[in-house]
């Protein structure tokens, strides 16, 4: 009989301290399943995402088609969400508008978090670069984000590219500070000192040791950035410097409906409800992830 010995787990520089800080968590999904708030948030986000992705099949036809004879028809069997002042089907507008709003949120989150992780890691690891980057971040954060985004959108003109660019720039700063703060803590650990002492290349040090150690706050921050991006797109569209009137989004739907809120409240209700559920679900998911990944915060509450 041949005896096969299990391979010993790989040891990282720094011994037990490394094992404490750099671990994979195979039970994250199981812990999410045990959190009702997290599961509610995930269910809402999955439902909204599938509705947006499947919009061409769930609500076929041109969502911008005007039908003056069908103006201000209330919700019913023919028009699930009613019609607006131009006779357009609100059900189609909400589903197709979700494609734009959620896409903007996803793209902005990917861009801003990617840049924030890279610059935050560099800033936290190199003190000379840290001084310059932090002064730039302080300058950006000295102004309200919506003001900077509005100014950028007003200069560049309303378009989806403008909204994505302006929101990405605004949302980089707070995420960069969070990543930088985590890296400052991790870089002082014994495992990092040991890795540098044995000549581990800087890139490998980042990807193998530092990034896994700060992945939890990055994941939590990404959910809040997604929420802020969706809300930011709606806000910019509402004040007229968003993706443009020819594109469908929840923000544009609210903009066109605001003058008829008393005459036909369903025009505001359904896009507003979709936006509210998205923001609520993302924020609740972020809170749940933070409690799961850092139980110390949950115990303090």
mmCIF file of C-alpha atoms in Angstrom:
data_model
loop_
_atom_site.group_PDB
_atom_site.id
_atom_site.type_symbol
_atom_site.label_atom_id
_atom_site.label_comp_id
_atom_site.label_asym_id
_atom_site.label_seq_id
_atom_site.Cartn_x
_atom_site.Cartn_y
_atom_site.Cartn_z
ATOM 1 C CA UNK A 1 0.000 0.000 0.000
ATOM 2 C CA UNK A 2 1.302 3.401 -0.955
ATOM 3 C CA UNK A 3 0.955 6.095 1.640
ATOM 4 C CA UNK A 4 0.362 9.575 0.245
ATOM 5 C CA UNK A 5 1.176 12.398 2.591
ATOM 6 C CA UNK A 6 -0.777 15.624 2.362
ATOM 7 C CA UNK A 7 1.322 18.586 1.382
ATOM 8 C CA UNK A 8 1.981 20.971 4.218
ATOM 9 C CA UNK A 9 0.400 24.400 3.823
ATOM 10 C CA UNK A 10 2.697 27.025 2.411
ATOM 11 C CA UNK A 11 4.282 29.212 5.055
ATOM 12 C CA UNK A 12 4.590 32.915 4.437
ATOM 13 C CA UNK A 13 7.343 35.163 5.789
ATOM 14 C CA UNK A 14 6.386 36.195 9.278
ATOM 15 C CA UNK A 15 4.999 32.856 10.476
ATOM 16 C CA UNK A 16 1.813 32.968 12.531
ATOM 17 C CA UNK A 17 1.343 36.708 11.952
ATOM 18 C CA UNK A 18 1.099 36.128 8.215
ATOM 19 C CA UNK A 19 -1.421 33.361 8.755
ATOM 20 C CA UNK A 20 -3.505 35.770 10.814
ATOM 21 C CA UNK A 21 -3.614 38.523 8.217
ATOM 22 C CA UNK A 22 -3.456 36.679 4.881
ATOM 23 C CA UNK A 23 -6.098 34.006 4.674
ATOM 24 C CA UNK A 24 -8.669 33.042 2.143
ATOM 25 C CA UNK A 25 -12.178 32.820 3.503
ATOM 26 C CA UNK A 26 -13.982 29.882 1.871
ATOM 27 C CA UNK A 27 -16.992 30.372 4.169
ATOM 28 C CA UNK A 28 -17.810 33.932 3.100
ATOM 29 C CA UNK A 29 -20.821 32.821 1.065
ATOM 30 C CA UNK A 30 -22.006 30.632 3.926
ATOM 31 C CA UNK A 31 -21.745 33.573 6.293
ATOM 32 C CA UNK A 32 -23.685 35.718 3.839
ATOM 33 C CA UNK A 33 -26.368 33.029 3.729
ATOM 34 C CA UNK A 34 -26.679 33.342 7.485
ATOM 35 C CA UNK A 35 -27.172 37.104 7.294
ATOM 36 C CA UNK A 36 -30.799 38.007 6.392
ATOM 37 C CA UNK A 37 -29.890 41.597 5.535
ATOM 38 C CA UNK A 38 -27.171 40.498 3.141
ATOM 39 C CA UNK A 39 -29.433 37.954 1.460
ATOM 40 C CA UNK A 40 -32.206 40.531 1.055
ATOM 41 C CA UNK A 41 -29.713 42.928 -0.544
ATOM 42 C CA UNK A 42 -28.321 40.284 -2.869
ATOM 43 C CA UNK A 43 -31.816 39.175 -3.897
ATOM 44 C CA UNK A 44 -32.836 42.758 -4.724
ATOM 45 C CA UNK A 45 -29.645 43.399 -6.698
ATOM 46 C CA UNK A 46 -29.959 40.135 -8.625
ATOM 47 C CA UNK A 47 -33.596 40.907 -9.469
ATOM 48 C CA UNK A 48 -32.794 44.433 -10.650
ATOM 49 C CA UNK A 49 -29.746 43.271 -12.614
ATOM 50 C CA UNK A 50 -31.645 40.485 -14.359
ATOM 51 C CA UNK A 51 -34.490 42.882 -15.156
ATOM 52 C CA UNK A 52 -32.021 45.269 -16.781
ATOM 53 C CA UNK A 53 -30.124 42.563 -18.664
ATOM 54 C CA UNK A 54 -33.301 40.898 -19.918
ATOM 55 C CA UNK A 55 -35.097 44.179 -20.677
ATOM 56 C CA UNK A 56 -35.145 43.607 -24.478
ATOM 57 C CA UNK A 57 -37.053 40.349 -23.858
ATOM 58 C CA UNK A 58 -39.124 41.344 -20.821
ATOM 59 C CA UNK A 59 -40.173 44.650 -22.386
ATOM 60 C CA UNK A 60 -39.644 44.371 -26.155
ATOM 61 C CA UNK A 61 -40.069 47.322 -28.444
ATOM 62 C CA UNK A 62 -38.853 50.888 -28.471
ATOM 63 C CA UNK A 63 -39.113 52.309 -24.924
ATOM 64 C CA UNK A 64 -38.976 55.854 -26.324
ATOM 65 C CA UNK A 65 -41.969 55.374 -28.631
ATOM 66 C CA UNK A 66 -44.403 58.272 -28.246
ATOM 67 C CA UNK A 67 -48.157 57.649 -28.201
ATOM 68 C CA UNK A 68 -50.110 60.888 -27.567
ATOM 69 C CA UNK A 69 -53.392 58.981 -27.390
ATOM 70 C CA UNK A 70 -52.122 57.027 -24.362
ATOM 71 C CA UNK A 71 -50.954 59.918 -22.188
ATOM 72 C CA UNK A 72 -51.206 59.559 -18.394
ATOM 73 C CA UNK A 73 -52.729 56.095 -18.328
ATOM 74 C CA UNK A 74 -52.444 54.654 -14.831
ATOM 75 C CA UNK A 75 -50.832 51.304 -14.000
ATOM 76 C CA UNK A 76 -52.891 48.358 -15.195
ATOM 77 C CA UNK A 77 -52.938 45.198 -17.258
ATOM 78 C CA UNK A 78 -52.020 46.985 -20.498
ATOM 79 C CA UNK A 79 -49.326 49.215 -19.024
ATOM 80 C CA UNK A 80 -47.907 47.700 -15.849
ATOM 81 C CA UNK A 81 -46.304 50.956 -14.693
ATOM 82 C CA UNK A 82 -48.628 53.306 -16.576
ATOM 83 C CA UNK A 83 -47.600 55.856 -19.199
ATOM 84 C CA UNK A 84 -45.990 59.282 -19.005
ATOM 85 C CA UNK A 85 -46.873 62.673 -20.459
ATOM 86 C CA UNK A 86 -45.876 61.511 -23.943
ATOM 87 C CA UNK A 87 -47.683 58.192 -23.770
ATOM 88 C CA UNK A 88 -44.493 56.174 -23.333
ATOM 89 C CA UNK A 89 -44.649 52.865 -21.473
ATOM 90 C CA UNK A 90 -43.077 53.422 -18.038
ATOM 91 C CA UNK A 91 -42.423 49.695 -17.581
ATOM 92 C CA UNK A 92 -40.183 49.703 -20.646
ATOM 93 C CA UNK A 93 -38.522 52.952 -19.597
ATOM 94 C CA UNK A 94 -37.701 51.686 -16.098
ATOM 95 C CA UNK A 95 -36.275 48.372 -17.302
ATOM 96 C CA UNK A 96 -34.268 49.858 -20.169
ATOM 97 C CA UNK A 97 -33.221 52.817 -18.027
ATOM 98 C CA UNK A 98 -31.831 50.386 -15.472
ATOM 99 C CA UNK A 99 -29.408 49.093 -18.100
ATOM 100 C CA UNK A 100 -27.835 52.536 -18.334
ATOM 101 C CA UNK A 101 -27.881 53.388 -14.631
ATOM 102 C CA UNK A 102 -26.425 50.063 -13.508
ATOM 103 C CA UNK A 103 -23.868 50.038 -16.326
ATOM 104 C CA UNK A 104 -22.632 53.486 -15.299
ATOM 105 C CA UNK A 105 -22.372 52.327 -11.691
ATOM 106 C CA UNK A 106 -20.450 49.198 -12.638
ATOM 107 C CA UNK A 107 -18.010 50.985 -14.957
ATOM 108 C CA UNK A 108 -17.378 53.839 -12.526
ATOM 109 C CA UNK A 109 -16.768 51.362 -9.704
ATOM 110 C CA UNK A 110 -14.316 49.344 -11.797
ATOM 111 C CA UNK A 111 -12.377 52.423 -12.929
ATOM 112 C CA UNK A 112 -12.290 54.310 -9.635
ATOM 113 C CA UNK A 113 -11.491 51.280 -7.472
ATOM 114 C CA UNK A 114 -8.758 50.044 -9.822
ATOM 115 C CA UNK A 115 -7.014 53.417 -9.804
ATOM 116 C CA UNK A 116 -7.577 53.844 -6.057
ATOM 117 C CA UNK A 117 -6.056 50.442 -5.268
ATOM 118 C CA UNK A 118 -2.946 51.075 -7.364
ATOM 119 C CA UNK A 119 -2.365 54.644 -6.176
ATOM 120 C CA UNK A 120 -3.334 53.816 -2.591
ATOM 121 C CA UNK A 121 -0.854 50.947 -2.467
ATOM 122 C CA UNK A 122 1.901 53.125 -3.918
ATOM 123 C CA UNK A 123 1.060 55.986 -1.574
ATOM 124 C CA UNK A 124 1.068 53.759 1.485
ATOM 125 C CA UNK A 125 4.314 52.064 0.539
ATOM 126 C CA UNK A 126 6.418 54.986 -0.695
ATOM 127 C CA UNK A 127 6.523 57.944 1.681
ATOM 128 C CA UNK A 128 7.816 60.425 -0.912
ATOM 129 C CA UNK A 129 4.927 59.705 -3.264
ATOM 130 C CA UNK A 130 2.512 59.691 -0.325
ATOM 131 C CA UNK A 131 3.098 63.365 0.423
ATOM 132 C CA UNK A 132 2.219 64.466 -3.113
ATOM 133 C CA UNK A 133 -0.768 62.159 -3.590
ATOM 134 C CA UNK A 134 -2.318 63.013 -0.242
ATOM 135 C CA UNK A 135 -2.162 66.737 -0.975
ATOM 136 C CA UNK A 136 -3.966 66.117 -4.265
ATOM 137 C CA UNK A 137 -6.556 63.957 -2.514
ATOM 138 C CA UNK A 138 -7.069 66.595 0.174
ATOM 139 C CA UNK A 139 -7.656 69.164 -2.559
ATOM 140 C CA UNK A 140 -10.263 66.981 -4.271
ATOM 141 C CA UNK A 141 -12.044 66.165 -1.027
ATOM 142 C CA UNK A 142 -12.169 69.818 0.016
ATOM 143 C CA UNK A 143 -15.099 70.277 -2.380
ATOM 144 C CA UNK A 144 -18.396 68.355 -2.327
ATOM 145 C CA UNK A 145 -18.275 65.517 -4.819
ATOM 146 C CA UNK A 146 -21.481 66.516 -6.589
ATOM 147 C CA UNK A 147 -20.079 70.019 -7.160
ATOM 148 C CA UNK A 148 -16.924 68.676 -8.806
ATOM 149 C CA UNK A 149 -18.890 66.187 -10.890
ATOM 150 C CA UNK A 150 -21.342 68.879 -11.982
ATOM 151 C CA UNK A 151 -18.522 71.247 -12.945
ATOM 152 C CA UNK A 152 -16.753 68.569 -14.971
ATOM 153 C CA UNK A 153 -19.973 67.501 -16.687
ATOM 154 C CA UNK A 154 -20.880 71.112 -17.471
ATOM 155 C CA UNK A 155 -17.472 71.717 -19.056
ATOM 156 C CA UNK A 156 -17.346 68.506 -21.088
ATOM 157 C CA UNK A 157 -21.027 68.444 -22.044
ATOM 158 C CA UNK A 158 -23.745 65.890 -21.242
ATOM 159 C CA UNK A 159 -22.878 62.342 -22.321
ATOM 160 C CA UNK A 160 -22.371 58.937 -20.766
ATOM 161 C CA UNK A 161 -18.595 59.235 -21.171
ATOM 162 C CA UNK A 162 -18.646 62.555 -19.328
ATOM 163 C CA UNK A 163 -20.682 61.133 -16.447
ATOM 164 C CA UNK A 164 -18.389 58.113 -16.128
ATOM 165 C CA UNK A 165 -15.256 60.271 -16.231
ATOM 166 C CA UNK A 166 -16.463 62.878 -13.752
ATOM 167 C CA UNK A 167 -17.842 60.358 -11.254
ATOM 168 C CA UNK A 168 -14.727 58.201 -11.493
ATOM 169 C CA UNK A 169 -12.486 61.162 -10.680
ATOM 170 C CA UNK A 170 -14.639 62.209 -7.732
ATOM 171 C CA UNK A 171 -14.901 58.703 -6.252
ATOM 172 C CA UNK A 172 -11.194 57.873 -6.515
ATOM 173 C CA UNK A 173 -10.182 60.135 -3.615
ATOM 174 C CA UNK A 174 -12.091 58.545 -0.690
ATOM 175 C CA UNK A 175 -11.278 55.030 -1.871
ATOM 176 C CA UNK A 176 -7.611 55.922 -2.258
ATOM 177 C CA UNK A 177 -7.454 57.142 1.337
ATOM 178 C CA UNK A 178 -8.981 53.907 2.622
ATOM 179 C CA UNK A 179 -6.560 51.707 0.671
ATOM 180 C CA UNK A 180 -3.612 53.849 1.684
ATOM 181 C CA UNK A 181 -4.565 53.620 5.367
ATOM 182 C CA UNK A 182 -4.767 49.840 5.199
ATOM 183 C CA UNK A 183 -1.436 49.571 3.397
ATOM 184 C CA UNK A 184 0.233 51.764 6.031
ATOM 185 C CA UNK A 185 -0.843 49.233 8.666
ATOM 186 C CA UNK A 186 0.114 46.139 6.682
ATOM 187 C CA UNK A 187 3.555 47.412 5.629
ATOM 188 C CA UNK A 188 4.667 47.462 9.272
ATOM 189 C CA UNK A 189 3.884 43.784 9.818
ATOM 190 C CA UNK A 190 6.708 41.365 10.462
ATOM 191 C CA UNK A 191 5.823 39.300 7.409
ATOM 192 C CA UNK A 192 6.323 42.290 5.114
ATOM 193 C CA UNK A 193 9.655 43.130 6.716
ATOM 194 C CA UNK A 194 10.720 39.508 6.358
ATOM 195 C CA UNK A 195 9.654 39.390 2.714
ATOM 196 C CA UNK A 196 11.596 42.554 1.924
ATOM 197 C CA UNK A 197 14.623 41.254 3.813
ATOM 198 C CA UNK A 198 14.801 38.092 1.699
ATOM 199 C CA UNK A 199 14.539 40.137 -1.495
ATOM 200 C CA UNK A 200 10.949 39.543 -2.589
ATOM 201 C CA UNK A 201 10.332 41.791 -5.645
ATOM 202 C CA UNK A 202 8.100 44.795 -5.014
ATOM 203 C CA UNK A 203 5.416 43.716 -7.491
ATOM 204 C CA UNK A 204 5.232 40.259 -5.945
ATOM 205 C CA UNK A 205 5.121 41.849 -2.500
ATOM 206 C CA UNK A 206 2.073 43.856 -3.541
ATOM 207 C CA UNK A 207 0.195 41.043 -5.257
ATOM 208 C CA UNK A 208 1.126 38.210 -2.872
ATOM 209 C CA UNK A 209 1.056 39.860 0.536
ATOM 210 C CA UNK A 210 -0.299 43.415 0.616
ATOM 211 C CA UNK A 211 -3.349 43.217 -1.651
ATOM 212 C CA UNK A 212 -4.771 40.062 -0.018
ATOM 213 C CA UNK A 213 -4.372 41.725 3.375
ATOM 214 C CA UNK A 214 -6.399 44.784 2.326
ATOM 215 C CA UNK A 215 -8.948 42.989 0.127
ATOM 216 C CA UNK A 216 -11.725 43.065 2.739
ATOM 217 C CA UNK A 217 -12.007 46.875 3.051
ATOM 218 C CA UNK A 218 -11.638 47.160 -0.731
ATOM 219 C CA UNK A 219 -14.628 44.865 -1.249
ATOM 220 C CA UNK A 220 -16.719 46.809 1.249
ATOM 221 C CA UNK A 221 -15.733 50.155 -0.257
ATOM 222 C CA UNK A 222 -16.598 48.927 -3.758
ATOM 223 C CA UNK A 223 -20.225 48.385 -2.738
ATOM 224 C CA UNK A 224 -20.470 51.944 -1.426
ATOM 225 C CA UNK A 225 -18.772 53.343 -4.546
ATOM 226 C CA UNK A 226 -21.271 51.479 -6.733
ATOM 227 C CA UNK A 227 -24.102 53.034 -4.729
ATOM 228 C CA UNK A 228 -22.600 56.517 -4.979
ATOM 229 C CA UNK A 229 -22.056 56.128 -8.734
ATOM 230 C CA UNK A 230 -25.672 55.113 -9.423
ATOM 231 C CA UNK A 231 -26.948 57.952 -7.261
ATOM 232 C CA UNK A 232 -24.469 60.385 -8.830
ATOM 233 C CA UNK A 233 -25.631 59.519 -12.349
ATOM 234 C CA UNK A 234 -29.232 60.105 -11.316
ATOM 235 C CA UNK A 235 -28.317 63.406 -9.678
ATOM 236 C CA UNK A 236 -26.375 64.695 -12.677
ATOM 237 C CA UNK A 237 -29.151 63.663 -15.062
ATOM 238 C CA UNK A 238 -31.746 65.283 -12.815
ATOM 239 C CA UNK A 239 -30.018 68.679 -12.987
ATOM 240 C CA UNK A 240 -29.473 68.431 -16.740
ATOM 241 C CA UNK A 241 -25.745 67.645 -16.987
ATOM 242 C CA UNK A 242 -26.021 63.864 -17.089
ATOM 243 C CA UNK A 243 -25.987 61.371 -19.929
ATOM 244 C CA UNK A 244 -28.202 63.476 -22.181
ATOM 245 C CA UNK A 245 -31.955 63.566 -22.851
ATOM 246 C CA UNK A 246 -31.790 61.039 -25.694
ATOM 247 C CA UNK A 247 -30.550 58.266 -23.389
ATOM 248 C CA UNK A 248 -32.748 56.343 -20.994
ATOM 249 C CA UNK A 249 -31.812 56.209 -17.316
ATOM 250 C CA UNK A 250 -33.588 56.401 -13.996
ATOM 251 C CA UNK A 251 -32.264 59.912 -13.502
ATOM 252 C CA UNK A 252 -33.606 61.089 -16.856
ATOM 253 C CA UNK A 253 -36.971 59.457 -16.147
ATOM 254 C CA UNK A 254 -37.227 61.366 -12.865
ATOM 255 C CA UNK A 255 -36.180 64.583 -14.571
ATOM 256 C CA UNK A 256 -38.950 64.360 -17.163
ATOM 257 C CA UNK A 257 -41.533 63.312 -14.566
ATOM 258 C CA UNK A 258 -40.968 65.983 -11.928
ATOM 259 C CA UNK A 259 -43.438 68.440 -13.490
ATOM 260 C CA UNK A 260 -46.255 65.873 -13.388
ATOM 261 C CA UNK A 261 -45.801 64.437 -9.893
ATOM 262 C CA UNK A 262 -49.256 65.562 -8.733
ATOM 263 C CA UNK A 263 -51.031 64.767 -11.991
ATOM 264 C CA UNK A 264 -49.514 61.303 -12.513
ATOM 265 C CA UNK A 265 -47.495 60.222 -9.454
ATOM 266 C CA UNK A 266 -46.693 56.799 -10.911
ATOM 267 C CA UNK A 267 -44.333 58.478 -13.385
ATOM 268 C CA UNK A 268 -42.065 59.366 -10.463
ATOM 269 C CA UNK A 269 -42.910 56.378 -8.272
ATOM 270 C CA UNK A 270 -41.505 53.526 -10.331
ATOM 271 C CA UNK A 271 -38.121 54.939 -11.459
ATOM 272 C CA UNK A 272 -37.704 56.435 -7.994
ATOM 273 C CA UNK A 273 -38.497 53.088 -6.389
ATOM 274 C CA UNK A 274 -35.986 51.287 -8.612
ATOM 275 C CA UNK A 275 -33.311 53.841 -7.726
ATOM 276 C CA UNK A 276 -34.134 53.698 -4.008
ATOM 277 C CA UNK A 277 -34.046 49.886 -3.889
ATOM 278 C CA UNK A 278 -30.691 49.814 -5.673
ATOM 279 C CA UNK A 279 -29.079 52.328 -3.315
ATOM 280 C CA UNK A 280 -30.608 50.686 -0.240
ATOM 281 C CA UNK A 281 -29.526 47.186 -1.281
ATOM 282 C CA UNK A 282 -25.955 48.270 -2.050
ATOM 283 C CA UNK A 283 -25.579 50.135 1.239
ATOM 284 C CA UNK A 284 -27.053 47.277 3.269
ATOM 285 C CA UNK A 285 -24.793 44.816 1.458
ATOM 286 C CA UNK A 286 -21.772 46.979 2.237
ATOM 287 C CA UNK A 287 -22.720 47.126 5.917
ATOM 288 C CA UNK A 288 -23.241 43.366 6.027
ATOM 289 C CA UNK A 289 -19.908 42.673 4.342
ATOM 290 C CA UNK A 290 -18.161 44.988 6.773
ATOM 291 C CA UNK A 291 -19.694 43.178 9.749
ATOM 292 C CA UNK A 292 -18.799 39.768 8.318
ATOM 293 C CA UNK A 293 -15.243 40.617 7.281
ATOM 294 C CA UNK A 294 -14.472 42.621 10.423
ATOM 295 C CA UNK A 295 -16.473 41.166 13.350
ATOM 296 C CA UNK A 296 -14.927 43.719 15.717
ATOM 297 C CA UNK A 297 -17.090 46.426 14.148
ATOM 298 C CA UNK A 298 -20.214 44.315 14.594
ATOM 299 C CA UNK A 299 -19.441 43.799 18.292
ATOM 300 C CA UNK A 300 -19.078 47.539 18.818
ATOM 301 C CA UNK A 301 -22.616 48.229 17.555
#
